[in-house]
Amino acid sequence: MTRTLRVLTVIGARPQIIKAAAFSHAVSGKYKGRISETLLHTGQHYDANMSQVFFEELGIPPADISLGVGSGAHGVQTARMIEGVERELQTGNHDVVLLYGDTNSTLAGAVAASKLHVPVAHVEAGLRSFNKSMPEEINRIVCDHCSTWLFCPTTTAIRNLQREGFTVERDVPATMDRPRLVASGDVMYDNSMRFAEMAAHRSNLLVELGVRTNGFILATVHRDHNTDDPVRINAIFSALLELHQQHALPVVLPLHPRTRKMMSSLLAADVHAAIQAAPDFHLVPPVGFLDMIALERGAKLVVTDSGGVQKEAYFFGKPVVVLRPETEWVELVEHGQAILADADPGMIAAAAHRFLNDGAPTCPPLFGDGHAAETICEILLEAHG
Ligand code: UD1
Ligand code: UDP
């Protein structure tokens, strides 16, 4: 009889906990008995509204191992995580390490597993910004090059990897030296489809905030490049305030803890005061995933520097102004659903103006068929024999 495939999933930051829901559901459902999952939470994110809320809402089983690493400088944080993942892998209880995205938790999992010769499956492989000043770009390059299975959400991701020397080989067993590229689709699309209905029934946030469907701007800001630079953070918040005033639209901005901290030290007093005085500029704590879906579906326009929020806006047909000079999700820009506006108030205003007047074009499906998690399970089982 075939032995159960034992997967160690490493998560730590908010988007990874959300992404993990799709695979966890597949393992406890269709693949029960054939795949077992051990969840290791590094503790990179730890506030209840950055972590626990997603386990509860999305029905993810509690973490089996919690490293409790917390915040810190890149080296300190990543080193503690590597140590913890390595300790767990030394039990010999795991056949595969499953990693998501591009955070320090991803990097730690990739380094620990590859050095102990435990094969790595990387979900959201092949994404590139071609901007190595982003910590995430370093993390994703290292993780991809330590992986045995690279689950690519888009055809652009496959092409990026091919440019780095990866080849699409199907007939040889995958190893770290001969890795397998898989066009899996995107687990975030799986999740958005799965939870949209639940969000429609359970979220009451639009009513609580007093905003109307298609009558507000949803914004998120958390990239270190934006939050930790006094010029950029002031430019972004001034631009959001300007949009709010010019278009007479409420703004809803769930605040990442990094941004909340940096606002109090870097934001000019007059901008801060004007935002706080504006009755319809809602700075709210981070929200759960169901509330976030409700906000994304209800917004007229999304303004963000988040990777995940860009894509979810697209899933729900909303135009996106991207607060970055580049994006890994180039398809959204190519199809006219997203405009890159960096932290430039003029570009942000022009992009928002265009979308608020013209709406967003309809785009073809780009992120798979909503069954990415099943594809991942099938490929890993096939390799397990
Ligand atoms: C991390 C990821 C980023 C991802 C983001 C998702 C890295 C290098 N960055 O960025 O790719 O887009 O998560 O949200 O891995 N904090 C709290 N409470 C928490 C978590 C963080 O207060 O529960 C504060 C701390 O002051 C911390 C700061 O936020 O220093 C930044 O957290 P950190 O995990 O280092 O990076 P993120 O900006 O969250
Ligand atoms: N998200 C959420 N609540 C919030 C902000 C974001 O549930 O207050 C979700 C969002 O829907 C998406 C994910 O978190 O699924 C994106 O995470 P984040 O923006 O922190 O990181 P990124 O995707 O940029 O790595």
Coordinates of C-alpha atoms and ligand atoms in Angstrom, one line a residue:
M1 CA 0.0 0.0 0.0
T2 CA 1.2 3.5 -0.8
R3 CA 2.5 5.4 2.3
T4 CA 0.7 8.7 3.1
L5 CA 2.6 11.8 1.7
R6 CA 3.7 13.8 4.8
V7 CA 3.8 17.5 4.0
L8 CA 5.3 20.2 6.3
T9 CA 3.7 23.5 5.5
V10 CA 5.6 26.6 6.6
I11 CA 3.5 29.8 7.1
G12 CA 4.1 33.0 9.0
A13 CA 2.8 36.1 7.4
R14 CA -0.9 37.1 6.8
P15 CA -1.1 36.3 3.1
Q16 CA 0.5 32.8 3.6
I17 CA -2.0 31.9 6.2
I18 CA -4.8 32.8 3.8
K19 CA -3.1 31.0 0.9
A20 CA -2.6 27.9 3.0
A21 CA -6.4 27.5 3.4
A22 CA -6.8 26.1 -0.1
F23 CA -4.3 23.2 0.3
S24 CA -5.5 22.5 3.9
H25 CA -9.0 22.1 2.7
A26 CA -7.9 19.7 -0.1
V27 CA -5.9 17.6 2.4
S28 CA -8.8 17.4 4.9
G29 CA -11.3 16.6 2.1
K30 CA -10.5 15.0 -1.3
Y31 CA -7.0 13.9 -0.3
K32 CA -7.7 12.7 3.2
G33 CA -5.6 9.6 4.0
R34 CA -3.3 10.1 1.1
I35 CA -1.7 13.4 2.2
S36 CA -1.1 14.5 5.8
E37 CA -0.2 18.1 6.6
T38 CA 1.8 19.4 9.6
L39 CA 1.4 23.2 9.9
L40 CA 4.4 25.2 11.2
H41 CA 3.7 28.8 12.0
T42 CA 6.9 30.8 12.3
G43 CA 5.2 33.6 14.2
Q44 CA 6.3 36.3 11.7
H45 CA 2.8 37.8 12.1
Y46 CA 1.3 37.4 15.6
D47 CA -1.4 40.0 16.3
A48 CA -4.8 38.3 16.4
N49 CA -6.0 40.3 13.4
M50 CA -2.9 39.4 11.4
S51 CA -2.9 35.7 12.2
Q52 CA -5.5 34.0 14.4
V53 CA -8.5 35.5 12.6
F54 CA -7.7 33.7 9.4
F55 CA -7.4 30.3 11.1
E56 CA -10.8 30.8 12.6
E57 CA -12.6 32.2 9.5
L58 CA -11.1 30.0 6.9
G59 CA -11.3 26.7 8.9
I60 CA -7.5 26.1 8.9
P61 CA -6.5 23.7 11.7
P62 CA -4.4 25.2 14.4
A63 CA -0.7 25.2 13.8
D64 CA 1.0 22.0 15.0
I65 CA 4.3 23.9 15.7
S66 CA 4.5 27.6 16.6
L67 CA 8.0 29.0 16.6
G68 CA 6.9 32.4 18.0
V69 CA 9.8 34.2 16.2
G70 CA 8.0 37.6 16.1
S71 CA 9.4 40.8 14.5
G72 CA 13.1 41.7 14.0
A73 CA 15.8 42.7 11.6
H74 CA 15.9 40.4 8.5
G75 CA 18.9 38.5 9.6
V76 CA 17.7 37.9 13.2
Q77 CA 14.2 37.0 12.2
T78 CA 15.2 34.7 9.4
A79 CA 17.9 33.0 11.4
R80 CA 15.5 32.1 14.2
M81 CA 13.1 30.7 11.7
I82 CA 15.7 28.6 9.9
E83 CA 16.8 27.2 13.3
G84 CA 13.2 26.3 14.1
V85 CA 12.3 24.7 10.8
E86 CA 15.6 22.8 10.8
R87 CA 14.8 21.4 14.2
E88 CA 11.5 20.2 13.0
L89 CA 12.9 18.6 9.8
Q90 CA 15.5 16.7 11.8
T91 CA 12.7 14.6 13.2
G92 CA 12.6 12.9 9.8
N93 CA 8.8 13.1 9.8
H94 CA 8.3 15.0 6.6
D95 CA 8.6 14.1 2.9
V96 CA 8.1 17.6 1.4
V97 CA 8.2 21.1 2.6
L98 CA 5.4 23.4 1.2
L99 CA 6.2 27.1 1.0
Y100 CA 4.1 30.1 -0.1
G101 CA 5.1 33.3 -1.7
D102 CA 8.1 35.4 -0.8
T103 CA 8.4 36.4 2.8
N104 CA 11.2 35.8 5.3
S105 CA 9.2 32.7 6.4
T106 CA 9.4 31.4 2.8
L107 CA 13.2 32.0 2.7
A108 CA 13.8 30.3 6.0
G109 CA 11.8 27.2 4.9
A110 CA 13.7 27.0 1.6
V111 CA 17.1 27.3 3.2
A112 CA 16.4 24.8 6.1
A113 CA 14.8 22.2 3.9
S114 CA 17.1 22.3 0.9
K115 CA 20.2 21.9 3.1
L116 CA 18.7 18.8 4.8
H117 CA 17.7 17.5 1.4
V118 CA 14.0 17.6 2.0
P119 CA 12.4 18.5 -1.3
V120 CA 10.7 21.9 -1.4
A121 CA 7.4 22.7 -3.2
H122 CA 7.1 26.4 -3.8
V123 CA 3.6 27.8 -4.4
E124 CA 3.6 31.2 -6.3
A125 CA 6.9 30.4 -7.9
G126 CA 8.4 32.4 -10.7
L127 CA 7.2 35.8 -9.8
R128 CA 9.7 38.6 -10.4
S129 CA 9.6 42.3 -10.0
F130 CA 13.2 42.6 -11.4
N131 CA 13.9 44.9 -8.4
K132 CA 16.3 43.4 -6.0
S133 CA 16.0 46.2 -3.6
M134 CA 12.8 44.5 -2.5
P135 CA 13.4 41.9 0.2
E136 CA 10.7 39.8 -1.4
E137 CA 12.6 39.6 -4.7
I138 CA 15.6 38.1 -2.9
N139 CA 13.4 35.6 -1.0
R140 CA 11.6 34.4 -4.1
I141 CA 14.8 33.9 -6.2
V142 CA 16.5 31.9 -3.4
C143 CA 13.4 29.9 -2.8
D144 CA 12.8 29.1 -6.5
H145 CA 16.4 28.0 -6.9
C146 CA 16.1 25.6 -3.8
S147 CA 12.8 24.1 -5.0
T148 CA 12.0 20.7 -6.5
W149 CA 8.4 21.6 -7.6
L150 CA 7.7 25.2 -8.7
F151 CA 4.0 25.9 -8.8
C152 CA 3.5 28.8 -11.1
P153 CA 0.3 30.9 -11.0
T154 CA 0.7 32.5 -14.4
T155 CA 2.4 31.9 -17.8
T156 CA 4.6 34.9 -17.1
A157 CA 5.9 33.1 -14.0
I158 CA 6.9 30.1 -16.2
R159 CA 8.6 32.4 -18.7
N160 CA 10.5 34.1 -15.9
L161 CA 11.9 30.8 -14.7
Q162 CA 12.8 29.6 -18.2
R163 CA 14.8 32.8 -18.6
E164 CA 16.7 31.8 -15.5
G165 CA 17.6 28.4 -17.0
F166 CA 14.7 26.3 -15.7
T167 CA 13.3 23.9 -18.2
V168 CA 9.9 22.3 -18.4
E169 CA 10.7 18.6 -18.1
R170 CA 8.0 16.1 -17.4
D171 CA 9.5 12.7 -18.0
V172 CA 12.2 12.6 -15.3
P173 CA 11.6 12.5 -11.6
A174 CA 11.9 16.0 -10.2
T175 CA 14.8 16.8 -7.9
M176 CA 16.3 20.1 -6.7
D177 CA 18.8 19.9 -9.6
R178 CA 16.1 19.0 -12.2
P179 CA 13.1 20.8 -10.8
R180 CA 9.7 20.6 -12.3
L181 CA 7.7 23.7 -13.4
V182 CA 4.0 23.4 -13.1
A183 CA 1.3 25.7 -14.5
S184 CA -0.9 25.3 -11.4
G185 CA -3.0 28.4 -11.4
D186 CA -3.3 30.5 -8.3
V187 CA -4.4 29.2 -4.8
M188 CA -5.5 32.8 -4.1
Y189 CA -8.1 32.5 -6.9
D190 CA -9.2 29.2 -5.3
N191 CA -9.7 31.0 -2.0
S192 CA -11.4 34.0 -3.4
M193 CA -14.0 31.9 -5.2
R194 CA -14.5 29.6 -2.2
F195 CA -15.0 32.3 0.3
A196 CA -16.8 35.0 -1.7
E197 CA -20.2 33.5 -1.0
M198 CA -19.5 33.2 2.7
A199 CA -18.3 36.8 2.8
A200 CA -21.5 38.0 1.2
H201 CA -23.5 36.4 4.0
R202 CA -21.2 37.0 7.0
S203 CA -19.6 40.4 6.5
N204 CA -21.5 43.5 7.6
L205 CA -18.5 45.9 7.4
L206 CA -19.9 48.1 4.6
V207 CA -23.0 48.8 6.7
E208 CA -21.0 49.3 9.9
L209 CA -18.8 51.8 8.1
G210 CA -21.7 53.5 6.4
V211 CA -20.3 53.1 2.9
R212 CA -22.3 52.1 -0.2
T213 CA -21.5 49.4 -2.7
N214 CA -19.5 51.0 -5.6
G215 CA -19.3 54.1 -3.5
F216 CA -15.9 54.1 -1.9
I217 CA -12.2 53.7 -2.5
L218 CA -10.4 50.7 -0.8
A219 CA -6.7 51.4 0.0
T220 CA -3.9 49.3 1.6
V221 CA -0.3 50.3 2.1
H222 CA 2.4 48.2 3.7
R223 CA 5.5 47.8 1.6
D224 CA 8.6 48.9 3.5
H225 CA 9.7 50.9 0.5
N226 CA 6.6 53.0 0.9
T227 CA 6.1 53.0 4.7
D228 CA 9.7 53.6 5.8
D229 CA 10.5 56.4 3.4
P230 CA 9.2 59.8 4.7
V231 CA 8.8 61.3 1.2
R232 CA 6.9 58.3 -0.1
I233 CA 4.6 57.8 2.9
N234 CA 3.7 61.5 2.9
A235 CA 3.2 61.5 -0.9
I236 CA 0.9 58.4 -0.7
F237 CA -1.3 59.7 2.1
S238 CA -1.5 63.2 0.7
A239 CA -2.6 61.6 -2.6
L240 CA -5.3 59.5 -0.9
L241 CA -6.6 62.5 0.9
E242 CA -6.7 64.4 -2.4
L243 CA -8.7 61.6 -4.1
H244 CA -11.1 61.5 -1.2
Q245 CA -11.7 65.3 -1.4
Q246 CA -11.8 65.6 -5.2
H247 CA -14.1 62.7 -5.9
A248 CA -16.2 63.0 -2.7
L249 CA -15.7 59.3 -2.1
P250 CA -15.2 57.7 1.3
V251 CA -11.8 55.9 1.7
V252 CA -11.5 52.7 3.7
L253 CA -8.0 51.8 4.7
P254 CA -7.3 48.8 6.9
L255 CA -4.0 49.7 8.4
H256 CA -1.1 47.1 8.5
P257 CA 0.7 47.4 11.9
R258 CA 3.9 48.5 10.1
T259 CA 2.1 51.4 8.5
R260 CA 0.3 52.4 11.7
K261 CA 3.7 52.6 13.4
M262 CA 5.4 54.5 10.6
M263 CA 2.5 57.0 10.2
S264 CA 2.9 58.1 13.7
S265 CA 6.6 58.8 13.3
L266 CA 6.9 59.9 9.6
L267 CA 3.6 61.5 8.5
A268 CA 3.5 65.3 8.4
A269 CA 1.3 66.6 11.2
D270 CA -1.1 68.5 8.9
V271 CA -1.7 65.4 6.7
H272 CA -2.3 63.2 9.7
A273 CA -4.7 65.8 11.2
A274 CA -6.6 66.2 7.9
I275 CA -7.0 62.5 7.6
Q276 CA -8.2 62.1 11.1
A277 CA -10.6 65.1 10.7
A278 CA -12.2 63.7 7.5
P279 CA -15.4 61.9 8.6
D280 CA -15.3 59.5 5.6
F281 CA -11.7 58.6 5.7
H282 CA -11.9 55.3 7.6
L283 CA -8.5 54.2 9.0
V284 CA -9.5 50.8 10.5
P285 CA -7.4 48.0 12.1
P286 CA -6.5 45.1 9.8
V287 CA -9.7 43.2 8.9
G288 CA -10.5 39.5 8.5
F289 CA -10.5 37.9 5.0
L290 CA -14.3 37.8 4.7
D291 CA -14.5 41.5 5.5
M292 CA -11.6 42.1 3.0
I293 CA -13.5 40.3 0.3
A294 CA -16.6 42.3 1.0
L295 CA -14.5 45.5 0.8
E296 CA -12.9 44.4 -2.5
R297 CA -16.2 43.5 -4.0
G298 CA -17.9 46.7 -2.8
A299 CA -15.2 49.2 -3.8
K300 CA -15.4 51.4 -6.8
L301 CA -11.6 51.6 -7.0
V302 CA -8.7 49.8 -5.2
V303 CA -5.5 51.7 -4.4
T304 CA -2.8 49.4 -3.1
D305 CA 0.8 48.2 -2.9
S306 CA -0.2 44.7 -1.9
G307 CA 0.4 41.8 -4.2
G308 CA -2.6 39.8 -3.0
V309 CA -5.0 42.8 -3.0
Q310 CA -4.0 43.6 -6.6
K311 CA -5.1 40.2 -7.7
E312 CA -8.2 40.0 -5.6
A313 CA -9.3 43.3 -7.0
Y314 CA -8.9 41.8 -10.4
F315 CA -10.8 38.6 -9.4
F316 CA -13.8 40.8 -8.5
G317 CA -13.5 43.0 -11.5
K318 CA -12.2 46.2 -9.8
P319 CA -9.7 48.6 -11.2
V320 CA -6.4 49.0 -9.3
V321 CA -4.0 51.8 -8.9
V322 CA -0.7 50.2 -7.8
L323 CA 1.4 52.2 -5.4
R324 CA 4.7 50.8 -6.9
P325 CA 6.9 51.4 -9.8
E326 CA 6.5 47.8 -11.0
T327 CA 4.5 44.7 -10.3
E328 CA 5.0 40.9 -10.4
W329 CA 1.4 40.7 -11.8
V330 CA 2.2 42.3 -15.1
E331 CA -0.9 40.7 -16.8
L332 CA -3.1 43.1 -14.8
V333 CA -1.3 46.1 -16.3
E334 CA -1.2 44.6 -19.8
H335 CA -5.0 44.1 -19.7
G336 CA -5.6 47.6 -18.4
Q337 CA -7.0 46.5 -15.1
A338 CA -4.1 48.0 -13.1
I339 CA -2.1 51.2 -13.6
L340 CA 1.3 51.6 -12.0
A341 CA 1.4 54.9 -10.2
D342 CA 4.4 54.5 -7.9
A343 CA 4.2 57.0 -5.0
D344 CA 3.7 59.9 -7.4
P345 CA 0.6 62.0 -6.4
G346 CA 0.1 63.2 -10.0
M347 CA 0.2 59.6 -11.4
I348 CA -2.1 58.4 -8.6
A349 CA -4.6 61.2 -9.3
A350 CA -4.5 60.6 -13.1
A351 CA -4.9 56.8 -12.8
A352 CA -7.8 57.1 -10.3
H353 CA -9.5 59.8 -12.4
R354 CA -9.3 57.5 -15.5
F355 CA -10.7 54.5 -13.7
L356 CA -13.4 56.5 -11.9
N357 CA -14.6 57.9 -15.2
D358 CA -14.2 54.9 -17.4
G359 CA -14.4 51.9 -15.1
A360 CA -12.1 48.9 -15.6
P361 CA -12.0 46.8 -18.8
T362 CA -13.1 43.2 -18.5
C363 CA -10.2 40.8 -18.5
P364 CA -9.9 37.1 -19.5
P365 CA -9.3 34.5 -16.7
L366 CA -5.5 34.6 -16.0
F367 CA -5.1 32.7 -12.8
G368 CA -6.3 29.1 -13.4
D369 CA -9.6 27.4 -12.9
G370 CA -10.0 27.7 -9.1
H371 CA -8.5 24.2 -8.5
A372 CA -4.8 25.1 -8.1
A373 CA -4.6 23.3 -4.7
E374 CA -5.9 20.1 -6.2
T375 CA -3.3 20.3 -9.0
I376 CA -0.6 20.7 -6.4
C377 CA -1.8 17.7 -4.5
E378 CA -1.9 15.6 -7.6
I379 CA 1.6 16.5 -8.7
L380 CA 3.1 15.8 -5.3
L381 CA 1.2 12.5 -5.0
E382 CA 2.4 11.4 -8.4
A383 CA 6.0 12.1 -7.5
H384 CA 5.5 10.2 -4.1
G385 CA 4.5 7.1 -6.0
Ligands
UD1_1 C1 5.9 40.9 5.5 C2 6.6 40.4 4.2 C3 5.9 41.0 3.0 C4 4.5 40.7 3.0 C5 3.8 41.2 4.3 C6 2.4 40.8 4.3 C7 9.0 40.0 4.5 C8 10.4 40.5 4.3 N1 8.0 40.8 4.3 O1 6.0 42.3 5.6 O2 6.5 40.4 1.9 O3 3.9 41.4 1.9 O4 4.5 40.6 5.4 O5 1.6 41.5 5.2 O6 8.8 38.8 4.9 N2 4.0 43.9 13.2 C9 3.1 43.9 14.2 N3 2.3 42.8 14.4 C10 2.3 41.7 13.6 C11 3.2 41.7 12.6 C12 4.1 42.8 12.4 O7 3.0 44.9 14.9 O8 1.5 40.8 13.9 C13 4.8 45.1 12.9 C14 6.2 45.0 13.6 O9 6.5 46.3 14.0 C15 7.1 44.6 12.5 C16 6.5 45.2 11.3 O10 5.1 45.1 11.5 O11 8.4 45.0 12.7 C17 6.8 44.5 10.0 O12 6.5 43.1 10.1 P1 7.3 42.1 9.2 O13 6.7 40.7 9.3 O14 8.8 42.2 9.4 O15 7.2 42.6 7.7 P2 5.9 43.1 6.9 O16 6.0 44.5 6.6 O17 4.7 42.6 7.7
UDP2 N1 -6.0 41.1 3.8 C1 -6.9 40.9 4.8 N2 -7.1 42.0 5.7 C2 -6.5 43.2 5.6 C3 -5.6 43.4 4.5 C4 -5.4 42.3 3.6 O1 -7.5 39.8 5.0 O2 -6.8 44.1 6.4 C5 -5.7 40.0 2.9 C6 -6.0 40.3 1.4 O3 -7.3 40.0 1.1 C7 -5.0 39.3 0.8 C8 -3.8 39.3 1.7 O4 -4.3 39.7 3.0 O5 -5.6 38.0 0.7 C9 -2.7 40.2 1.2 O6 -1.8 40.3 2.2 P1 -0.8 41.6 2.3 O7 -1.4 42.7 1.6 O8 -0.5 41.8 3.8 O9 0.5 41.0 1.6 P2 1.0 40.8 0.1 O10 -0.1 40.1 -0.6 O11 1.3 42.1 -0.4 O12 2.2 39.9 0.4

